[in-house]
PDB file of C-alpha atoms in Angstrom:
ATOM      1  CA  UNK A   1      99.164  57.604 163.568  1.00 80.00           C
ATOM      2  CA  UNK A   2     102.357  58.310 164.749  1.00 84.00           C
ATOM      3  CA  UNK A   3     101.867  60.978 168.204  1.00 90.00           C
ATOM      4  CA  UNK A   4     104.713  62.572 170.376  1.00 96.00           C
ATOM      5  CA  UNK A   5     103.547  64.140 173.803  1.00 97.00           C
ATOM      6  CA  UNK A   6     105.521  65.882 176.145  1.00 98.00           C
ATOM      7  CA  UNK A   7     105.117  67.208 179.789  1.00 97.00           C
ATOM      8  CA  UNK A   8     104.995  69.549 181.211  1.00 97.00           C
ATOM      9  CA  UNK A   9     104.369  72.864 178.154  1.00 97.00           C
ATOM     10  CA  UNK A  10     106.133  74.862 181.023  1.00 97.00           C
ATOM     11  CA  UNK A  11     108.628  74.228 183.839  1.00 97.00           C
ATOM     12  CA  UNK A  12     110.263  76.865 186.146  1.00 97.00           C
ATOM     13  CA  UNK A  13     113.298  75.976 188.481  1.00 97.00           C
ATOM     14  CA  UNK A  14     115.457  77.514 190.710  1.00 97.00           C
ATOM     15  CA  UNK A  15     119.169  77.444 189.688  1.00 97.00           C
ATOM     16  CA  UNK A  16     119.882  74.236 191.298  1.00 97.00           C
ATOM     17  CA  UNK A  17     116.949  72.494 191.369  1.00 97.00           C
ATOM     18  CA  UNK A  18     116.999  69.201 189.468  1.00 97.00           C
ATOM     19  CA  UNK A  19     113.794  68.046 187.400  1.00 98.00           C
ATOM     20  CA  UNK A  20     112.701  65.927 184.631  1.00 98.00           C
ATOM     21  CA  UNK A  21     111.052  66.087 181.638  1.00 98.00           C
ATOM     22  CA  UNK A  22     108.861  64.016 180.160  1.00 98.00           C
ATOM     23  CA  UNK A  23     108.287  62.907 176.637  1.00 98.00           C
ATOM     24  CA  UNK A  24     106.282  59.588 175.518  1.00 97.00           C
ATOM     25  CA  UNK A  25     105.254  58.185 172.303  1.00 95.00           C
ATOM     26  CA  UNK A  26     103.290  55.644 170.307  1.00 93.00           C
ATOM     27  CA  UNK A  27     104.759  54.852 167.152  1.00 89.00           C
ATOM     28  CA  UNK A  28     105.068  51.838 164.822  1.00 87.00           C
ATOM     29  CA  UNK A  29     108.622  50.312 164.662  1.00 89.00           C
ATOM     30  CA  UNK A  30     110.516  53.279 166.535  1.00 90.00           C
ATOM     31  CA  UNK A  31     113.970  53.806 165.185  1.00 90.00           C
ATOM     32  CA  UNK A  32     115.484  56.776 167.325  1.00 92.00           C
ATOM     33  CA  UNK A  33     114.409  59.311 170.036  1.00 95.00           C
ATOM     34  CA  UNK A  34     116.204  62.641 169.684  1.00 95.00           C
ATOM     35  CA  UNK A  35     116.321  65.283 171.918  1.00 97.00           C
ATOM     36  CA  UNK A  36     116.769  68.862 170.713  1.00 97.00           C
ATOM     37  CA  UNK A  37     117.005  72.464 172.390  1.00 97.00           C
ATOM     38  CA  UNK A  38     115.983  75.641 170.889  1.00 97.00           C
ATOM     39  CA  UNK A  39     116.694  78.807 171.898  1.00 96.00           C
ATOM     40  CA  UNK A  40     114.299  81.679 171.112  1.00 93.00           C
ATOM     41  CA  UNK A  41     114.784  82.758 167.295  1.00 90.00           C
ATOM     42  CA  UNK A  42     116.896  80.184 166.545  1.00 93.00           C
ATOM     43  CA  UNK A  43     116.620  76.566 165.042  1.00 95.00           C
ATOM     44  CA  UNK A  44     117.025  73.086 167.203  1.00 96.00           C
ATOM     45  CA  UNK A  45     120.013  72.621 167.896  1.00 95.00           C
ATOM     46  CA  UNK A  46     120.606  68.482 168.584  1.00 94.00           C
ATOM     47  CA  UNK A  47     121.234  66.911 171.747  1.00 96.00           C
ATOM     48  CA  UNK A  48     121.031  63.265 172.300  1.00 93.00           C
ATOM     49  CA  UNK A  49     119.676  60.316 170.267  1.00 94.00           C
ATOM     50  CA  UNK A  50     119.000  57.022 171.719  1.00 94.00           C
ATOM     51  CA  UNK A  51     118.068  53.887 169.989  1.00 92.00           C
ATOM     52  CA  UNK A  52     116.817  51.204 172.138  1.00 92.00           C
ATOM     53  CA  UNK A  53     114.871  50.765 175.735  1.00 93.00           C
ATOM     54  CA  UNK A  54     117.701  50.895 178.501  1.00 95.00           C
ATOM     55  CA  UNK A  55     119.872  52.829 177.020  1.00 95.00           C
ATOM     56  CA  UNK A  56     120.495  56.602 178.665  1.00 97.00           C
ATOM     57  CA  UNK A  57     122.940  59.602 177.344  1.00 96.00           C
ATOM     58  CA  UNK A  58     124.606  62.440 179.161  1.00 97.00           C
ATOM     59  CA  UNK A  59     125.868  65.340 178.238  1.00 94.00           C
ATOM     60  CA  UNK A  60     126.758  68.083 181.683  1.00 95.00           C
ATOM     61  CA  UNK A  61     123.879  68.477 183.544  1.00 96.00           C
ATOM     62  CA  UNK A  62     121.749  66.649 181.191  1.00 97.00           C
ATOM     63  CA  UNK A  63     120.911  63.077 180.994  1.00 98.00           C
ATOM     64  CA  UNK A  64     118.666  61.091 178.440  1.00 98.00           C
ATOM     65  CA  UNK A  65     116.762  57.599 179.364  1.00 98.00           C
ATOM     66  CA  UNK A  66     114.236  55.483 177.094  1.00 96.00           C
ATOM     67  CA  UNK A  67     111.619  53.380 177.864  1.00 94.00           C
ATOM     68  CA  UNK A  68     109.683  51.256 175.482  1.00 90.00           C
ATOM     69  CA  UNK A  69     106.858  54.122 175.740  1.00 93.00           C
ATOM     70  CA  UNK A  70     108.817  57.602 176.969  1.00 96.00           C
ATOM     71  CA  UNK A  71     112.047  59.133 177.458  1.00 98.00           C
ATOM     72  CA  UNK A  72     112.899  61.483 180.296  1.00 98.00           C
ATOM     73  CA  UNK A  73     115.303  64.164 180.327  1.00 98.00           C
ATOM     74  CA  UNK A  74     117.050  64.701 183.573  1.00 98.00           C
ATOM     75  CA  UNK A  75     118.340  68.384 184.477  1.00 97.00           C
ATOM     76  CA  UNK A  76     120.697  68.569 187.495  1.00 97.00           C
ATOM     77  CA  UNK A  77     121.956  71.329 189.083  1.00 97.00           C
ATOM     78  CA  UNK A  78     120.000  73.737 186.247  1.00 97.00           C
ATOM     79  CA  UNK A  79     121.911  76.923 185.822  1.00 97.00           C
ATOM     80  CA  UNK A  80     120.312  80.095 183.910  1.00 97.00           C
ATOM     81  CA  UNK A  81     121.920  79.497 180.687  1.00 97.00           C
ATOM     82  CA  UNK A  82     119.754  76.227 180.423  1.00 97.00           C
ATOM     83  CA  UNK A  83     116.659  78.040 179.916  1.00 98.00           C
ATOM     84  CA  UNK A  84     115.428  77.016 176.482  1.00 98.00           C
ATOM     85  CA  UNK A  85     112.830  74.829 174.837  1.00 98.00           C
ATOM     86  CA  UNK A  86     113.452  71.050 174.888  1.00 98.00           C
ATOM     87  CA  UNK A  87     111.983  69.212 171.570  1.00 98.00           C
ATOM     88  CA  UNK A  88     111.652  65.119 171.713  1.00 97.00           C
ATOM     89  CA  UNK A  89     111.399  64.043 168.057  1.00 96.00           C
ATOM     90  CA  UNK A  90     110.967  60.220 166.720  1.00 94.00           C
ATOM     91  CA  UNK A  91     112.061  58.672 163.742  1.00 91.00           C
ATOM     92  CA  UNK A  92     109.723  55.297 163.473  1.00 89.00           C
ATOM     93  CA  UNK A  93     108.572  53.269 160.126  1.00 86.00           C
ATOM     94  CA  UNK A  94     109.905  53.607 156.507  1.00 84.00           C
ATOM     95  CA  UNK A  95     110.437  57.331 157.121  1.00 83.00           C
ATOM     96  CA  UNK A  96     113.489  59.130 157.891  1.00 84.00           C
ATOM     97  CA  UNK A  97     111.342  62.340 158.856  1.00 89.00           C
ATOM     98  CA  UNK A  98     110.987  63.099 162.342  1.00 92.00           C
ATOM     99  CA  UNK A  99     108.074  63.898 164.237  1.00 93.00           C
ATOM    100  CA  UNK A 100     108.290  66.528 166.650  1.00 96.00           C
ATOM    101  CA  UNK A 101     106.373  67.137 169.962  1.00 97.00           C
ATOM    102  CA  UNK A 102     105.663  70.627 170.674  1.00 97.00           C
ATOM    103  CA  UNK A 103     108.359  70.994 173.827  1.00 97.00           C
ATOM    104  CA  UNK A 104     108.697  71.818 177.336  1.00 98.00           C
ATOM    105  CA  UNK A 105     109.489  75.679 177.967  1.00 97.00           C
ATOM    106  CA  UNK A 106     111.973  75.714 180.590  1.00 98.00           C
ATOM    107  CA  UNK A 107     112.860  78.887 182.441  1.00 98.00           C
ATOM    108  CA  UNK A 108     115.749  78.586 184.851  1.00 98.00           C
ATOM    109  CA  UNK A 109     115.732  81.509 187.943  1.00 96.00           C
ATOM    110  CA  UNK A 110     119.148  82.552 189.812  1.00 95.00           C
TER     111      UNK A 110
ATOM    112  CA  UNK B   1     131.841  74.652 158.638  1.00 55.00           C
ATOM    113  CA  UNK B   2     129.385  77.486 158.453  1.00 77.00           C
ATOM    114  CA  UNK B   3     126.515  75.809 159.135  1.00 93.00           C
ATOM    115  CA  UNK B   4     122.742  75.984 157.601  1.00 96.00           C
ATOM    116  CA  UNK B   5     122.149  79.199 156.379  1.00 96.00           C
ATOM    117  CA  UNK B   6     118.759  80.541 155.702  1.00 97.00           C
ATOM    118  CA  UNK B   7     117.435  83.636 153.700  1.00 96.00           C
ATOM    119  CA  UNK B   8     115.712  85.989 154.024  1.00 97.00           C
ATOM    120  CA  UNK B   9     115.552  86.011 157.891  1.00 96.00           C
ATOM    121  CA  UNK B  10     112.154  87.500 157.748  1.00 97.00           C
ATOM    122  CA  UNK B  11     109.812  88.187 155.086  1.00 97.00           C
ATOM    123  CA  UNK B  12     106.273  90.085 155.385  1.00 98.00           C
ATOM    124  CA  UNK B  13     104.327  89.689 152.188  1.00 97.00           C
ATOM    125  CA  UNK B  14     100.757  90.589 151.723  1.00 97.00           C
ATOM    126  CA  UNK B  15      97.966  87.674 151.162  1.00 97.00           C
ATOM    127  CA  UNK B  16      98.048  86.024 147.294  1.00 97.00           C
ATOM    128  CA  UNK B  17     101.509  87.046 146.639  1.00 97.00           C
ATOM    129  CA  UNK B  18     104.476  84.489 146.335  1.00 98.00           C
ATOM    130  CA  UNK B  19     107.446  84.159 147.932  1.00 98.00           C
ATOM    131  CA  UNK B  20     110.788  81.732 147.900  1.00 98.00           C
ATOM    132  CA  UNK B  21     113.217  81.261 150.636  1.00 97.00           C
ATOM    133  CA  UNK B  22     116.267  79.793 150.065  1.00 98.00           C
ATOM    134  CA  UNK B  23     118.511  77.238 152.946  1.00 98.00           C
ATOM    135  CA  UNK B  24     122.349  76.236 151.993  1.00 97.00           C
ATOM    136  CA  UNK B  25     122.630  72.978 153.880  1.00 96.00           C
ATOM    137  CA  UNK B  26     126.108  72.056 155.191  1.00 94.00           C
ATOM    138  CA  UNK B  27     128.431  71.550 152.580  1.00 91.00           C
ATOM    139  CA  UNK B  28     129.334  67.904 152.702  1.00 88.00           C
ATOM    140  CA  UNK B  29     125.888  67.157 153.709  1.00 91.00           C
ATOM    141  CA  UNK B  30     123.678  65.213 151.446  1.00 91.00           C
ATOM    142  CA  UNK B  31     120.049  65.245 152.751  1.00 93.00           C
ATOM    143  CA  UNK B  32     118.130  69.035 153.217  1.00 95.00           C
ATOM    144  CA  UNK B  33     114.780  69.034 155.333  1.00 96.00           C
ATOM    145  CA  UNK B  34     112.010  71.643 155.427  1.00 97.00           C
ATOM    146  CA  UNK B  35     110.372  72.113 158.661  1.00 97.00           C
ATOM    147  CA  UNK B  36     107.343  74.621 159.467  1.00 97.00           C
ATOM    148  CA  UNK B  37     107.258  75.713 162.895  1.00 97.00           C
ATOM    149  CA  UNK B  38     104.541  77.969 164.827  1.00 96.00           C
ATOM    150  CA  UNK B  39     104.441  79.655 167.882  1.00 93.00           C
ATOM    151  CA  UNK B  40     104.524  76.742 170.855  1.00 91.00           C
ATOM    152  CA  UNK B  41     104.871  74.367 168.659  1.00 94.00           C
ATOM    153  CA  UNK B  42     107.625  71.860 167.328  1.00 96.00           C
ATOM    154  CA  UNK B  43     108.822  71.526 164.131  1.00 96.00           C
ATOM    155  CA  UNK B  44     106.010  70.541 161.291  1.00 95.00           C
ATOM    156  CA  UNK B  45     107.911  67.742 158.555  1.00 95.00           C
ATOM    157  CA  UNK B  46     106.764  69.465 154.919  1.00 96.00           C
ATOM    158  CA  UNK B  47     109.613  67.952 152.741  1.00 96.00           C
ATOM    159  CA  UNK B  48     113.049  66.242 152.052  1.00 94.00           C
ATOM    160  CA  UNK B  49     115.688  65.831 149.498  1.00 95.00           C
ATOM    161  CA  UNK B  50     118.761  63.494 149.259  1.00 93.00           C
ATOM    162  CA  UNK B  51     120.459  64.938 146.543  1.00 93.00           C
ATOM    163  CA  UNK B  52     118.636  66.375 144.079  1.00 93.00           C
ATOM    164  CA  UNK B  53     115.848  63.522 144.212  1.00 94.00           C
ATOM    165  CA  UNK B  54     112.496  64.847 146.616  1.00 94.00           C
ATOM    166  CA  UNK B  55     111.905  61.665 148.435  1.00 93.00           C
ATOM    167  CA  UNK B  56     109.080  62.542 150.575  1.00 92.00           C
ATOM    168  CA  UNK B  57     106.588  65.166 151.062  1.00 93.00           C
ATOM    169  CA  UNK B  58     104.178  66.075 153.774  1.00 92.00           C
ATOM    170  CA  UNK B  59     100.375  64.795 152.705  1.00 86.00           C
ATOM    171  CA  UNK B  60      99.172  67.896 154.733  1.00 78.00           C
ATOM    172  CA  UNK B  61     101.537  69.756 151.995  1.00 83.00           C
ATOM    173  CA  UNK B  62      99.531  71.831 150.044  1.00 87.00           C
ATOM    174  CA  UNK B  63      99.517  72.406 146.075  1.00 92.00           C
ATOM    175  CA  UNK B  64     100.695  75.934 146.661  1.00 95.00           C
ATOM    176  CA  UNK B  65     104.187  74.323 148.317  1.00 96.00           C
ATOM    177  CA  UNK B  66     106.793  73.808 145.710  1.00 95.00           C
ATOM    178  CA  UNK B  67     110.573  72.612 146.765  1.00 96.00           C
ATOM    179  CA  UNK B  68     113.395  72.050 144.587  1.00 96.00           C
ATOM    180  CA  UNK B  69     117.264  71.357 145.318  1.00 96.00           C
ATOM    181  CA  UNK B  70     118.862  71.234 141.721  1.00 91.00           C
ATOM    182  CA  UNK B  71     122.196  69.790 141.670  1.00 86.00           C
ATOM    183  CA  UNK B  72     121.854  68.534 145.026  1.00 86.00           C
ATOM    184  CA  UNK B  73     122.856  71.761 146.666  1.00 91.00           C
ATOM    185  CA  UNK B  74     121.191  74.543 147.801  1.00 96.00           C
ATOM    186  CA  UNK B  75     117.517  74.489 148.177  1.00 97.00           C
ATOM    187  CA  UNK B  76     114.219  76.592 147.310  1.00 97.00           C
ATOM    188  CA  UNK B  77     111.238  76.601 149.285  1.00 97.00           C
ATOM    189  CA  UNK B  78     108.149  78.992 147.299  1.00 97.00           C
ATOM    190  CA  UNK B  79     104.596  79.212 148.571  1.00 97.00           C
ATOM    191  CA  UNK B  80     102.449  80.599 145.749  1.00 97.00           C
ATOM    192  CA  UNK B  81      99.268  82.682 146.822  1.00 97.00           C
ATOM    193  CA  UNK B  82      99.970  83.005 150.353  1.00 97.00           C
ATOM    194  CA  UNK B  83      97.182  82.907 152.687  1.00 96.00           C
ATOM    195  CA  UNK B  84      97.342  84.528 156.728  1.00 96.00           C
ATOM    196  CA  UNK B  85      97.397  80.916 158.253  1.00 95.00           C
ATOM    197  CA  UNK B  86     101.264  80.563 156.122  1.00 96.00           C
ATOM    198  CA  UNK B  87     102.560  82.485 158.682  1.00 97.00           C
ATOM    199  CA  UNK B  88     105.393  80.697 160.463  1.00 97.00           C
ATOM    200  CA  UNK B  89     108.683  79.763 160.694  1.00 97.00           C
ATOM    201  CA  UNK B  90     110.280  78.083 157.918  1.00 98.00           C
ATOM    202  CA  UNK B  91     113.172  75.814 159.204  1.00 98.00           C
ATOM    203  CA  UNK B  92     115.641  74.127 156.974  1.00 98.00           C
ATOM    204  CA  UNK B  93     117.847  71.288 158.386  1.00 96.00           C
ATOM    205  CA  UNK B  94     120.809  69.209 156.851  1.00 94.00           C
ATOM    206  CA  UNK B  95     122.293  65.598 157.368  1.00 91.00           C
ATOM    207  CA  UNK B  96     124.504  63.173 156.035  1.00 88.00           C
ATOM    208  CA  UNK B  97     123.306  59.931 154.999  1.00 79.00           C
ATOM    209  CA  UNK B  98     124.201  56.984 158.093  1.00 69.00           C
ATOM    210  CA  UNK B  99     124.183  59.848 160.347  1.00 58.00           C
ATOM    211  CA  UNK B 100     120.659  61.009 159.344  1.00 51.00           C
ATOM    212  CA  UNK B 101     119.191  61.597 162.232  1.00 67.00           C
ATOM    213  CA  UNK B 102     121.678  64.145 163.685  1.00 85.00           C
ATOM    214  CA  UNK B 103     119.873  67.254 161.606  1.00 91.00           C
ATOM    215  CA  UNK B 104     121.656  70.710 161.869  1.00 93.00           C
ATOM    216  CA  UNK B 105     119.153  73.261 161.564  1.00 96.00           C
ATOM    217  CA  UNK B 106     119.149  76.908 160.176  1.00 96.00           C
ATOM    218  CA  UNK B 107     117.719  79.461 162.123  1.00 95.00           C
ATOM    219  CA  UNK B 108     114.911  80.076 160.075  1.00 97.00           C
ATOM    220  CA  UNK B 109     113.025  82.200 158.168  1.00 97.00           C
ATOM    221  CA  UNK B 110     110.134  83.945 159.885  1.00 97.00           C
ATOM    222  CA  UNK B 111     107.171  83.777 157.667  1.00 97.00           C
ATOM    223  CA  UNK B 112     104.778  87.215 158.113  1.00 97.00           C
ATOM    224  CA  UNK B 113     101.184  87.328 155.532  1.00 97.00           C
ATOM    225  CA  UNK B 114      99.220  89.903 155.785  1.00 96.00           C
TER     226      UNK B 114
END
């Protein structure tokens, strides 16, 4: 069966302090990895997608890598306004669904 | 470009009743998703259209989940007979096809049985 994990649930920072998150997977035929924030009361809101093992994304203080087993999300520099829940999702197989891990909470301090 | 739009917002309905909630994908957008999603967790796939045509559906789905999208536009979500472990957020999403993995998602409807 198809299985998203990520690490850590939680993660607090000091503005400034650069950390990664972690999200790895074992699925059959992986077609994407997607990486989505959500903000509290609010749907995910789409970040990155990446397609094969080498390749990495970046969008401001975020950066996205794969590996043929996980995907890390890089924060540098976090400022307060980062704070959110990060969602890795896979598309793998037949399906076009996407399967969801259940997110790192990330609180960002001034 | 509005985006997704979900209603209602928030529902509280007592156990056994029904209720519908309704998502209006983006307009150009072809595909419409249905997410469930609880407290700490991500996103739970229940269904998708392209179109009009439903061309998958959650096996964990139960009976009492109905979807429809007729002519390919907006969509209906109904649970019939509610029971206390419904409650959740109900997260619609929207796509075009070749780009389907980019989903925009609604902000939900928040899903209250009591």
């Amino acid at each position: 069966e198809d299985q998203v994990t990520q690490s850590p649930e939680a993660l607090r920072l000091q503005e400034g302090e650069s950390s990664s998150l972690n999200c790895s997977y074992t699925v059959s035929g992986l077609r994407g990895l997607f990486w989505y924030r959500q903000d509290p009361g609010k749907g995910p809101e789409f970040l990155f997608t990446l397609y094969s093992a080498g390749e990495e994304k970046e969008k401001e203080r975020l950066k996205a890598t794969l590996t043929k087993k996980e995907s890390f999300l890089h924060i540098t520099a976090p400022k307060p306004e980062d704070s959110a829940t990060y969602l890795c999702a896979v598309q793998a197989g037949s399906t076009d669904k996407l399967i969801f891990g259940t997110g790192t909470r990330l609180q960002v301090f001034p | 470009d509005t985006g997704v739009s979900q209603n209602p917002r928030h529902k509280i309905t007592k156990r056994g009743q029904n209720v519908t909630f309704r998502c209006d994908p983006i307009s150009e957008h072809n595909r419409l998703y249905w997410y469930r999603q609880t407290l700490g967790q991500g996103p739970e796939f229940l269904t998708y259209f392209q179109n009009e045509a439903q061309l998958e559906k959650s096996r964990l789905l139960s009976d009492r989940f109905s979807a429809e999208r007729p002519k390919g536009s907006f969509s209906t979500l109904e649970i019939q007979r509610t029971e206390q472990g419904d409650s959740a957020m109900y997260l619609c999403a929207s796509s075009q096809t070749g780009a389907n993995e980019k989903l925009f998602f609604g902000s939900g409807t928040q899903l209250s049985v009591l």
